[in-house]
CSV table of C-alpha atoms and ligand atoms in Angstrom, one decimal:
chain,number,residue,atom,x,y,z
A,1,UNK,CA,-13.2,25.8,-20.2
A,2,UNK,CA,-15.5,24.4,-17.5
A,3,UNK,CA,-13.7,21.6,-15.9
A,4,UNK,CA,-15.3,19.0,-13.0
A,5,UNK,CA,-13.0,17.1,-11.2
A,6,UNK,CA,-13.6,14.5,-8.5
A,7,UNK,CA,-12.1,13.3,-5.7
A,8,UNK,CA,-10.2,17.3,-6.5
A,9,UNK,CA,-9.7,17.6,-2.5
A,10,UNK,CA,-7.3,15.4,-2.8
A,11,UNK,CA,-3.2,15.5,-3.5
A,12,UNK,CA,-3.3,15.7,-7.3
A,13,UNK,CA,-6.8,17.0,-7.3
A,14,UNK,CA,-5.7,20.4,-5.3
A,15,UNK,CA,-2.5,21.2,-6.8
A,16,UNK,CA,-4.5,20.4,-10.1
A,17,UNK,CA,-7.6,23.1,-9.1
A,18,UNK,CA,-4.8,25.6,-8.7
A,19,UNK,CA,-3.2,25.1,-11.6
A,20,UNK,CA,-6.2,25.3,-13.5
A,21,UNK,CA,-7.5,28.5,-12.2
A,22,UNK,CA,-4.2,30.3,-12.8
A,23,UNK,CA,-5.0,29.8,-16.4
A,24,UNK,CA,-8.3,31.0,-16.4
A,25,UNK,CA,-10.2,28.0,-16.6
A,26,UNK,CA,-13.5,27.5,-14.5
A,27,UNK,CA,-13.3,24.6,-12.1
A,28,UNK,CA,-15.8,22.7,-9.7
A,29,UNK,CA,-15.5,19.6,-8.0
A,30,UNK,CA,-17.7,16.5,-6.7
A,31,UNK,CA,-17.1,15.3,-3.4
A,32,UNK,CA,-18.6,13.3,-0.6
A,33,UNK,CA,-18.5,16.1,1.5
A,34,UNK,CA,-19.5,20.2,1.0
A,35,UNK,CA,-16.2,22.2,1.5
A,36,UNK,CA,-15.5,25.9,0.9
A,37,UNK,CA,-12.7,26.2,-1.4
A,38,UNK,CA,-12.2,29.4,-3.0
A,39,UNK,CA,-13.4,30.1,-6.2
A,40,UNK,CA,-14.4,26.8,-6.7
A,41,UNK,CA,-18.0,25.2,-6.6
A,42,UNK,CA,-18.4,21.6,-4.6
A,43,UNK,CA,-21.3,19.7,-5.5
A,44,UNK,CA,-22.0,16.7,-3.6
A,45,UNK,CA,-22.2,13.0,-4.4
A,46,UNK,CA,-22.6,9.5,-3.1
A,47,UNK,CA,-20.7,7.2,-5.6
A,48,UNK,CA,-21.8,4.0,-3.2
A,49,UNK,CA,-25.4,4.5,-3.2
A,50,UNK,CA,-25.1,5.9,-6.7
A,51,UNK,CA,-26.5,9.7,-6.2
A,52,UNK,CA,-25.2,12.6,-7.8
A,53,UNK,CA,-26.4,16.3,-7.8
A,54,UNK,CA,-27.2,16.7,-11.5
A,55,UNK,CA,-26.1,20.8,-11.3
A,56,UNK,CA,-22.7,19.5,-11.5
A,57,UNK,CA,-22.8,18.2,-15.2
A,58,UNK,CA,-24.4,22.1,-16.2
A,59,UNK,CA,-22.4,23.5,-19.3
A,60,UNK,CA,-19.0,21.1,-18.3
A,61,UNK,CA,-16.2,20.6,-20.9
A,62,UNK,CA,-14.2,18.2,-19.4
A,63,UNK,CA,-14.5,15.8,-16.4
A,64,UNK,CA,-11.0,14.8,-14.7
A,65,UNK,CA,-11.6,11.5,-12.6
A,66,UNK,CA,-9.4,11.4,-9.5
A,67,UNK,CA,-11.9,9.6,-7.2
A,68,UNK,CA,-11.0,6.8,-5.6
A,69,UNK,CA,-10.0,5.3,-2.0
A,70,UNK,CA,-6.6,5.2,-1.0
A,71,UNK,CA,-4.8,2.3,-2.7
A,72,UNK,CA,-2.1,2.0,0.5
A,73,UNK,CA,-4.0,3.5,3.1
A,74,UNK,CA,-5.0,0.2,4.7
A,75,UNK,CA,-4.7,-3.5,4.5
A,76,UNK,CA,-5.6,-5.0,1.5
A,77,UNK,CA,-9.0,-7.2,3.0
A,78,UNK,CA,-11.0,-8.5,0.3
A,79,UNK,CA,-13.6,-6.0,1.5
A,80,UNK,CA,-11.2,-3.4,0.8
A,81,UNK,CA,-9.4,-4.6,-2.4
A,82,UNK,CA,-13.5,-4.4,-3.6
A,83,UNK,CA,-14.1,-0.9,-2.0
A,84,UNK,CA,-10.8,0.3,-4.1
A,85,UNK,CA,-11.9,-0.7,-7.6
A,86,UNK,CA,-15.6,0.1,-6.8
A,87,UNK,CA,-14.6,3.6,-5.5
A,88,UNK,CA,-13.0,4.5,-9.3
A,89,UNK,CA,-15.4,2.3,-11.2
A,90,UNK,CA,-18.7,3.1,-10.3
A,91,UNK,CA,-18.5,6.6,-10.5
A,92,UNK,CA,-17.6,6.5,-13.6
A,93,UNK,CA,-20.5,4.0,-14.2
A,94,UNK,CA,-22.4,7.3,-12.4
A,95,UNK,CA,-21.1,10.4,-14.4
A,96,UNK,CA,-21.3,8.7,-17.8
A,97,UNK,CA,-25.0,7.5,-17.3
A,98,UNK,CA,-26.2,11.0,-16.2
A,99,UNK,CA,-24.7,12.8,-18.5
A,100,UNK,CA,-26.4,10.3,-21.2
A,101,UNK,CA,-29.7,11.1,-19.8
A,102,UNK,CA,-29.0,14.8,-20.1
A,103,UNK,CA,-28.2,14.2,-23.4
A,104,UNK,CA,-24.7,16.5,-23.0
A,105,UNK,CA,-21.5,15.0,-24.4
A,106,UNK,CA,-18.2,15.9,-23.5
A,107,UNK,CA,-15.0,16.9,-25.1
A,108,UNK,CA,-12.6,14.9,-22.8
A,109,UNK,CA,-13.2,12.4,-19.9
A,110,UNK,CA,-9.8,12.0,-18.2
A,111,UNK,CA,-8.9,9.6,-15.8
A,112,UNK,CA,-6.4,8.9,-12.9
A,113,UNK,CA,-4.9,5.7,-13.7
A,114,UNK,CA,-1.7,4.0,-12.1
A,115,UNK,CA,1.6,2.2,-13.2
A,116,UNK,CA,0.2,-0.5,-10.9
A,117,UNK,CA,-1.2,-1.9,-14.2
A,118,UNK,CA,1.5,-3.7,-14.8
A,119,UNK,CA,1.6,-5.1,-11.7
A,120,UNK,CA,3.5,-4.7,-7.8
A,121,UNK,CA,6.4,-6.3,-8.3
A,122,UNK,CA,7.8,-6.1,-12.1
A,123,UNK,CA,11.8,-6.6,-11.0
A,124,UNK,CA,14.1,-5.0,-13.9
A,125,UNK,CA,11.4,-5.6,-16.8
A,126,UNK,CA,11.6,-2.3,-19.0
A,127,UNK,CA,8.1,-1.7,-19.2
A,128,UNK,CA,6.0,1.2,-22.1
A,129,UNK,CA,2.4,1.2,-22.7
A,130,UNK,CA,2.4,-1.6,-25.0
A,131,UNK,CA,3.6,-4.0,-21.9
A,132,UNK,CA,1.0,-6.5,-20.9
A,133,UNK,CA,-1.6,-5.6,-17.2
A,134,UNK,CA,0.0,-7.8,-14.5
A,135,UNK,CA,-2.4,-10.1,-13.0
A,136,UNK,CA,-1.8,-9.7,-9.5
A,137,UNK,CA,-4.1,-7.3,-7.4
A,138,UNK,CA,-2.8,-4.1,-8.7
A,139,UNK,CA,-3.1,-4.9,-11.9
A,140,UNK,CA,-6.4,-6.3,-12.2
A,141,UNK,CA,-7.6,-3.2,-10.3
A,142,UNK,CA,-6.0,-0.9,-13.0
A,143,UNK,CA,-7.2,-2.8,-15.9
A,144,UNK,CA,-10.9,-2.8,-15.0
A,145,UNK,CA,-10.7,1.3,-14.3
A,146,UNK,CA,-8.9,2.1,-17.3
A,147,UNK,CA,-11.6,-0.1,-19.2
A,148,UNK,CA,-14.6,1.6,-17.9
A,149,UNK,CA,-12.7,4.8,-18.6
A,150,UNK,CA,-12.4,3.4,-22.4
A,151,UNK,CA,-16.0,2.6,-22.2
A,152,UNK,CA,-17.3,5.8,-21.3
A,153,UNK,CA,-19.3,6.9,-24.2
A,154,UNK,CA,-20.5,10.6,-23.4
A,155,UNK,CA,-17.1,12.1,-24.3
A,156,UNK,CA,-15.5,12.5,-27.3
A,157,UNK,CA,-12.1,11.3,-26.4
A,158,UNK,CA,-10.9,9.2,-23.5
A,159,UNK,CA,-7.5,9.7,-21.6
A,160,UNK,CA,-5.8,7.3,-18.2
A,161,UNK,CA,-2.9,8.7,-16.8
A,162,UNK,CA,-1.0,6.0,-15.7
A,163,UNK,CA,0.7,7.5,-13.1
A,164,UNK,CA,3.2,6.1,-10.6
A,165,UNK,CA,4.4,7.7,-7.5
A,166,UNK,CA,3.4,11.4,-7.4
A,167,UNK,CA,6.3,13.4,-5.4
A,168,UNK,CA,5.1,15.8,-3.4
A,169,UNK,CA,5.7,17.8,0.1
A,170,UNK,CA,2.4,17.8,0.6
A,171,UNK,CA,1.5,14.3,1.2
A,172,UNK,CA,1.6,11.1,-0.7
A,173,UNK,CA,4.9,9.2,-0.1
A,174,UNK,CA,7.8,11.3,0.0
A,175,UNK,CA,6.7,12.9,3.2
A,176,UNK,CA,6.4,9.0,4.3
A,177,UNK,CA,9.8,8.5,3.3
A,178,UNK,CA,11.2,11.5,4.7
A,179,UNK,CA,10.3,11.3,7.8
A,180,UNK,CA,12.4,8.5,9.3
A,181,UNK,CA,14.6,10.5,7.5
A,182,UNK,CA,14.9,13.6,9.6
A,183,UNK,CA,14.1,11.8,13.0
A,184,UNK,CA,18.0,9.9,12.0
A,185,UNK,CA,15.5,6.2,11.7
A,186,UNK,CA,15.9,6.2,7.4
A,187,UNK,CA,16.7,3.5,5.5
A,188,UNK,CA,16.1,1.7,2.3
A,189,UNK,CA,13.4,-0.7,2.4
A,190,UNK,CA,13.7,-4.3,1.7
A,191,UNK,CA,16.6,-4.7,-0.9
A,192,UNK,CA,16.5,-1.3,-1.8
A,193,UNK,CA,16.5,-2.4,-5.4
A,194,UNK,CA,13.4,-2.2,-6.5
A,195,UNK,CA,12.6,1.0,-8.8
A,196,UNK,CA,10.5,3.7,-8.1
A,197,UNK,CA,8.8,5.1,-11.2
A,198,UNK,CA,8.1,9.3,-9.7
A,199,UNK,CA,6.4,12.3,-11.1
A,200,UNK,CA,6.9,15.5,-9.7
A,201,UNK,CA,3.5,16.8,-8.7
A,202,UNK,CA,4.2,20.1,-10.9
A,203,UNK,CA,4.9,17.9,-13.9
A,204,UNK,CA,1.9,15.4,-13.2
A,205,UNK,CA,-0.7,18.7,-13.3
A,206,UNK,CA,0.8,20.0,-16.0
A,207,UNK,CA,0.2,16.4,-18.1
A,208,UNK,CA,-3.1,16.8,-17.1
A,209,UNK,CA,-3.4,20.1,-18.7
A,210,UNK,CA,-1.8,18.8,-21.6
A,211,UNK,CA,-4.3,15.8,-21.6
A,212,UNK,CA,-7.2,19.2,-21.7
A,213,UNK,CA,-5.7,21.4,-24.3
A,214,UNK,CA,-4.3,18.6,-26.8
A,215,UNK,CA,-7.2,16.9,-28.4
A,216,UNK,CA,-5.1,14.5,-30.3
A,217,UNK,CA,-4.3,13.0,-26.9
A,218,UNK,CA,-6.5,9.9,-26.2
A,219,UNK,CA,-5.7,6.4,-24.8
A,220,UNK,CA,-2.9,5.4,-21.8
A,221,UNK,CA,-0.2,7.5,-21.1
A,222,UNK,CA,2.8,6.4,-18.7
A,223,UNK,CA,2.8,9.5,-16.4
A,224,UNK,CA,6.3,9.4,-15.0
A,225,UNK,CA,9.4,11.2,-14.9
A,226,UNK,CA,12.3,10.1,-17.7
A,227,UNK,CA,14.6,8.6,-15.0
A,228,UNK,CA,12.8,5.9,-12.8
A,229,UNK,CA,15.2,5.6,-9.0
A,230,UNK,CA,15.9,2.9,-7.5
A,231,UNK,CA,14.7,3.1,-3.7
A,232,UNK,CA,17.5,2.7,-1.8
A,233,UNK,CA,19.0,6.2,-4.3
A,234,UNK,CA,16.1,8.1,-3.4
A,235,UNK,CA,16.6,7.1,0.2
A,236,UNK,CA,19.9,8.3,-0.2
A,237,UNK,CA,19.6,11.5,-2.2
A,238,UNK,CA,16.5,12.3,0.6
A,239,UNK,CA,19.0,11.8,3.2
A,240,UNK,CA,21.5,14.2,1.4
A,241,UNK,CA,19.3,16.6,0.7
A,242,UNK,CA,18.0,16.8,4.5
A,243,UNK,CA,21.5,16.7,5.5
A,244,UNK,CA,21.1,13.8,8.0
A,245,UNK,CA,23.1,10.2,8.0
A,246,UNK,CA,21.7,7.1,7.2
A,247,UNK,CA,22.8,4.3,9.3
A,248,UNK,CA,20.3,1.9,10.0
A,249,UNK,CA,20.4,-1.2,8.2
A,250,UNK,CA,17.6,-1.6,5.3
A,251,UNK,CA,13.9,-2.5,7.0
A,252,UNK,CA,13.5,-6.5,6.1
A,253,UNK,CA,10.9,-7.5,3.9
A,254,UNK,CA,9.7,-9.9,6.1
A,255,UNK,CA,9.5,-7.0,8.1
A,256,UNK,CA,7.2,-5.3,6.0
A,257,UNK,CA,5.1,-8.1,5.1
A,258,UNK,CA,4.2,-8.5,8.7
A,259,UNK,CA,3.1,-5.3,8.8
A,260,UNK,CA,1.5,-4.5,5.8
A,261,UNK,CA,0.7,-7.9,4.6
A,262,UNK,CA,0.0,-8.2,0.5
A,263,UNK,CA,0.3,-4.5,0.3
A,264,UNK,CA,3.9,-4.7,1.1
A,265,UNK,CA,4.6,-5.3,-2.3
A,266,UNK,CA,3.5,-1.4,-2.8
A,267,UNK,CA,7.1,-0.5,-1.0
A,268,UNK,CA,9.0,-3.8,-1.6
A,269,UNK,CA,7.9,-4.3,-5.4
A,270,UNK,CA,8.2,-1.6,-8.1
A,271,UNK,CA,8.2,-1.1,-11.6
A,272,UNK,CA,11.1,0.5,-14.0
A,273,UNK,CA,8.1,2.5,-16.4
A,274,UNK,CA,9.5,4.0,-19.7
A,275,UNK,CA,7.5,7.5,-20.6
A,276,UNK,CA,7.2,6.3,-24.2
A,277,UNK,CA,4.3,7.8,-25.3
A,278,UNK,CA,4.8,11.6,-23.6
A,279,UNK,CA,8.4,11.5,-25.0
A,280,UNK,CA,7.6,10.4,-28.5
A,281,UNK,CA,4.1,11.4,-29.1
A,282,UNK,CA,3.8,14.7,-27.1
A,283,UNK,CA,5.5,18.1,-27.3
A,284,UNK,CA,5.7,18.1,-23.9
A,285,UNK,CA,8.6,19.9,-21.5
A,286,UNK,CA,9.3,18.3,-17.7
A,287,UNK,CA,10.1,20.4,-15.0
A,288,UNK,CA,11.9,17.9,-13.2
A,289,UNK,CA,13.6,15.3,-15.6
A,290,UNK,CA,16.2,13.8,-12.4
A,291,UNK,CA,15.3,12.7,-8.8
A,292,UNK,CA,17.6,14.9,-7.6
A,293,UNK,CA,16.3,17.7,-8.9
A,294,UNK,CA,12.9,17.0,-7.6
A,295,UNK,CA,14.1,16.1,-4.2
A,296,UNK,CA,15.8,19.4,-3.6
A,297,UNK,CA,12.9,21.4,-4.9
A,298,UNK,CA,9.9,19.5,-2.6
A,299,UNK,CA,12.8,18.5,0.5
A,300,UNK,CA,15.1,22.1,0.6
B,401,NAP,N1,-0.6,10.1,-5.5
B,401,NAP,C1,0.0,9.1,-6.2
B,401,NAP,O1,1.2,8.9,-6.0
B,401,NAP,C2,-0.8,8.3,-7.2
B,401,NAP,C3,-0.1,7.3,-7.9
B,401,NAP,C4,-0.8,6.6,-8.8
B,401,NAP,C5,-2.2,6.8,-9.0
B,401,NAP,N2,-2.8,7.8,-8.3
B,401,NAP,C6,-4.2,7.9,-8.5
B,401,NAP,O2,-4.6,9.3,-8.8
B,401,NAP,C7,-5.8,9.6,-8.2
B,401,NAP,C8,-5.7,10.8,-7.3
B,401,NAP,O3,-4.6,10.6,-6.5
B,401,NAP,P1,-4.4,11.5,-5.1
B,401,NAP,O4,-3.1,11.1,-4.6
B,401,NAP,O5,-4.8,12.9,-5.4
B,401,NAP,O6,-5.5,10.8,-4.2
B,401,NAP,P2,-6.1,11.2,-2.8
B,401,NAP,O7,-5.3,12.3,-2.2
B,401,NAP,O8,-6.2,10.0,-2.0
B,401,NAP,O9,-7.5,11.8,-3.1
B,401,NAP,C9,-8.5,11.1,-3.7
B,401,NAP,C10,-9.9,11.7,-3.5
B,401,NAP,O10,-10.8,10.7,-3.8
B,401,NAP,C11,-12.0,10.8,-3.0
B,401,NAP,N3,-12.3,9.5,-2.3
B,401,NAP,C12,-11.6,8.9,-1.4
B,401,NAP,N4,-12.2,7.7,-1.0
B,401,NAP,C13,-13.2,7.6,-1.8
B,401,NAP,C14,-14.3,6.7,-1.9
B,401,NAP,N5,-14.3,5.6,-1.2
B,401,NAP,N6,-15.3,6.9,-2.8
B,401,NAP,C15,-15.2,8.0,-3.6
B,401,NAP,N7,-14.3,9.0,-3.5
B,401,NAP,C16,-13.3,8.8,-2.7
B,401,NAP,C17,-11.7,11.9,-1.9
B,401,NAP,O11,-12.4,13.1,-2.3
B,401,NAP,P3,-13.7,13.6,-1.5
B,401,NAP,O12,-13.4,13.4,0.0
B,401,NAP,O13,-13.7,15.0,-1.9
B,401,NAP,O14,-14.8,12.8,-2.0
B,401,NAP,C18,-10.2,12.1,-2.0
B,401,NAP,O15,-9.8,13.4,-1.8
B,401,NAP,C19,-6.3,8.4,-7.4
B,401,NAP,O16,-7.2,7.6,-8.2
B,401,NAP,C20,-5.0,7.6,-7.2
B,401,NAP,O17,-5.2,6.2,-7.1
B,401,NAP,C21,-2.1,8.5,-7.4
């Protein structure tokens, strides 16, 4: 199959271009900037002023949708909370009108999504896809994305991932979280209680595989491991794992508000996010079902 994906020079996005090649599909990207990757083609676009290089769409099966700034790379500014949904929702916008005027229709548009959706800060609610969006930042954000992924009509199915927090050693937060870690500085953050609904990387490419080859698949799918972790265990296990002690006392929230401001509630909040749909609607095997087991394949 010919698959585009954009923002692919990102976390998910080149783990996901590997993956994809190894079985033989043909992949290209769109990106703001050229890049030589091998075996992959980069066309260029500009999602704020709305250009695209049209050679992109050529013969494509499926578009996977990673695009988007960083939700906790800086302070949430009103600028910025507007640059983070415009930088997922308008390129959509982009890819679905071009393709219209070429006429070509799709057989899957796929899209990043997040467990955000259901809010920061969700405490010990249980939470599937039927819960209701949260109406904080987070889950305004996700709501408008995943319905202008719904509304994209050049495709003959639509798919969100809902994803929450992608574990990798490659970036993303675990190499955040084990950092402190080895210098001896770790420790749980704020009460420590609050869950952490993971996905191995490994398991989160291989959903979006699944979300390719399975054409019954359509609508939002909680992309998260079976066992949601409570921070303060995964700052434990990590510290295990590394082999180092953890003595500090947690970080205080205040701590973290000061710092971080309202996106402190993307560390001090969390959600606990049931897998309902992969587990009851999908045939589909996890590599890693336990936190443990995911921390001593990406820490060891
Ligand atoms: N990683 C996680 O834990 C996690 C959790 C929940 C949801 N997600 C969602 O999954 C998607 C992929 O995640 P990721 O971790 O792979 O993200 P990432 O590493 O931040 O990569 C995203 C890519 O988006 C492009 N991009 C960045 N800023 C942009 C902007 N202002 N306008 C247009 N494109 C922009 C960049 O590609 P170019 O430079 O090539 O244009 C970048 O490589 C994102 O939408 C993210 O919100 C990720």
């Amino acid at each position: 199959m010919n698959i585009l994906i954009t923002g692919g020079t990102g976390l998910i996005g080149k783990h996901l271009t590997r993956l994809l090649l190894s079985k033989g599909h043909k992949v290209s990207l769109l990106s703001r900037e050229k890049d030589n990757i091998p075996d992959v083609k980069v066309f260029l676009w500009d999602t704020e002023k709305g250009l695209m290089d049209d050679e992109a769409l050529k013969d494509i099966d499926y578009i996977i949708h990673l695009a988007g700034a960083g939700i906790a790379d800086k302070r949430w500014t009103d600028k910025r909370k507007q640059e983070i949904i415009d930088s997922r929702v308008k390129p959509i916008q982009l890819l679905d009108k071009h393709l219209k005027e070429q006429g070509h229709k799709l057989k899957a548009f796929i899209s990043a999504s997040g467990v955000g959706y259901y809010g920061g800060d969700t405490g010990e609610t249980r939470l599937d896809e039927n819960s209701p969006a949260g109406n904080d930042f987070l889950g305004t954000c996700v709501k408008i994305w995943e319905a202008e992924t719904e509304k994209f009509a050049q495709a003959e199915r639509t798919v969100s991932l809902r994803t929450g927090i992608v574990l990798s050693d490659k970036g993303g937060a675990l190499p955040k979280l084990a950092q402190p870690i080895k210098l001896g500085i770790g420790s749980p953050l704020g009460s420590g209680k609050q869950w952490m609904s993971w996905i191995h990387v490994d398991d989160m490419c291989q959903l979006y595989l699944q979300a390719i080859e399975d054409d019954k698949m359509h609508g939002a799918y909680n992309a998260v491991a079976p066992t949601p972790a409570r921070n303060e265990e995964i700052t434990r296990l990590a510290a295990d794992v590394l082999k180092r002690p953890l003595w500090a006392p947690n970080v205080p929230a205040f701590v973290m508000k000061l710092l971080f401001g309202e996106l402190a509630v993307a560390v001090l909040g969390g959600n606990y996010v049931k897998n309902k749909r992969v587990s009851e609607e999908l045939s589909f095997s996890y590599k890693f079902t336990t936190i443990k087991a995911a921390l001593e394949d990406l820490l060891k």
